[in-house]
PDB file of C-alpha atoms in Angstrom:
ATOM      1  CA  MET A   1      33.904  13.982 -19.871  1.00  0.00           C
ATOM      2  CA  SER A   2      31.419  11.338 -21.042  1.00  0.00           C
ATOM      3  CA  ARG A   3      28.277  13.590 -20.665  1.00  0.00           C
ATOM      4  CA  PHE A   4      26.506  10.624 -19.112  1.00  0.00           C
ATOM      5  CA  CYS A   5      24.882  11.009 -15.727  1.00  0.00           C
ATOM      6  CA  GLN A   6      25.845   8.485 -13.084  1.00  0.00           C
ATOM      7  CA  ILE A   7      24.676   7.333  -9.747  1.00  0.00           C
ATOM      8  CA  ASN A   8      26.344   5.082  -7.171  1.00  0.00           C
ATOM      9  CA  ILE A   9      24.157   2.829  -5.021  1.00  0.00           C
ATOM     10  CA  PRO A  10      25.972   1.716  -1.872  1.00  0.00           C
ATOM     11  CA  LEU A  11      25.068  -1.691  -0.641  1.00  0.00           C
ATOM     12  CA  GLY A  12      27.235  -2.118   2.393  1.00  0.00           C
ATOM     13  CA  MET A  13      30.555  -3.765   3.226  1.00  0.00           C
ATOM     14  CA  HIS A  14      31.862  -7.215   2.437  1.00  0.00           C
ATOM     15  CA  ASP A  15      35.280  -8.369   3.723  1.00  0.00           C
ATOM     16  CA  ASN A  16      35.898  -4.893   4.912  1.00  0.00           C
ATOM     17  CA  LEU A  17      35.448  -3.446   1.406  1.00  0.00           C
ATOM     18  CA  PRO A  18      32.649  -1.236   0.177  1.00  0.00           C
ATOM     19  CA  VAL A  19      30.166  -2.799  -2.319  1.00  0.00           C
ATOM     20  CA  SER A  20      28.084  -0.641  -4.697  1.00  0.00           C
ATOM     21  CA  VAL A  21      26.393  -0.682  -8.026  1.00  0.00           C
ATOM     22  CA  SER A  22      26.961   2.182 -10.512  1.00  0.00           C
ATOM     23  CA  LEU A  23      24.275   3.114 -13.009  1.00  0.00           C
ATOM     24  CA  LEU A  24      24.762   5.350 -16.134  1.00  0.00           C
ATOM     25  CA  ALA A  25      22.229   7.044 -18.305  1.00  0.00           C
ATOM     26  CA  ARG A  26      22.367   9.405 -21.195  1.00  0.00           C
ATOM     27  CA  HIS A  27      22.820  13.065 -20.647  1.00  0.00           C
ATOM     28  CA  GLY A  28      19.624  14.653 -19.356  1.00  0.00           C
ATOM     29  CA  ALA A  29      18.196  11.490 -17.916  1.00  0.00           C
ATOM     30  CA  ASP A  30      18.903  12.438 -14.294  1.00  0.00           C
ATOM     31  CA  HIS A  31      15.253  12.067 -13.188  1.00  0.00           C
ATOM     32  CA  PHE A  32      15.004   8.648 -14.837  1.00  0.00           C
ATOM     33  CA  LEU A  33      18.301   7.514 -13.194  1.00  0.00           C
ATOM     34  CA  LEU A  34      17.138   8.585  -9.726  1.00  0.00           C
ATOM     35  CA  ASN A  35      13.774   6.889 -10.089  1.00  0.00           C
ATOM     36  CA  LEU A  36      15.489   3.719 -11.339  1.00  0.00           C
ATOM     37  CA  ALA A  37      17.922   3.705  -8.453  1.00  0.00           C
ATOM     38  CA  GLN A  38      15.042   4.171  -5.930  1.00  0.00           C
ATOM     39  CA  ALA A  39      13.069   1.326  -7.610  1.00  0.00           C
ATOM     40  CA  LEU A  40      16.108  -1.052  -7.742  1.00  0.00           C
ATOM     41  CA  TYR A  41      17.539  -0.335  -4.253  1.00  0.00           C
ATOM     42  CA  PRO A  42      15.378  -2.737  -2.165  1.00  0.00           C
ATOM     43  CA  THR A  43      15.985  -5.678  -4.576  1.00  0.00           C
ATOM     44  CA  LEU A  44      19.720  -4.870  -4.795  1.00  0.00           C
ATOM     45  CA  LYS A  45      20.080  -4.727  -1.099  1.00  0.00           C
ATOM     46  CA  GLU A  46      18.207  -7.988  -0.619  1.00  0.00           C
ATOM     47  CA  GLN A  47      20.323  -9.770  -3.262  1.00  0.00           C
ATOM     48  CA  ALA A  48      23.495  -8.525  -1.791  1.00  0.00           C
ATOM     49  CA  SER A  49      22.474  -9.782   1.650  1.00  0.00           C
ATOM     50  CA  ILE A  50      21.687 -13.277   0.207  1.00  0.00           C
ATOM     51  CA  ALA A  51      24.966 -13.336  -1.720  1.00  0.00           C
ATOM     52  CA  TRP A  52      26.893 -12.462   1.467  1.00  0.00           C
ATOM     53  CA  GLU A  53      25.102 -15.101   3.483  1.00  0.00           C
ATOM     54  CA  LEU A  54      25.889 -17.804   0.822  1.00  0.00           C
ATOM     55  CA  GLY A  55      29.476 -16.656   0.739  1.00  0.00           C
ATOM     56  CA  ASN A  56      30.107 -17.213   4.390  1.00  0.00           C
TER      57      ASN A  56
END
């Protein structure tokens, strides 16, 4: 075990495959990691949508 905390942020599907971003933080930084994921989610979702539109 790495003793890191981890969160996976699902961003949707592309070509029938799941797309997500995984974030890691040091042991005990769970609250920080959850706040970071919440702050980043809207931007990540927007950027993923733009990338998928450009890829089609």
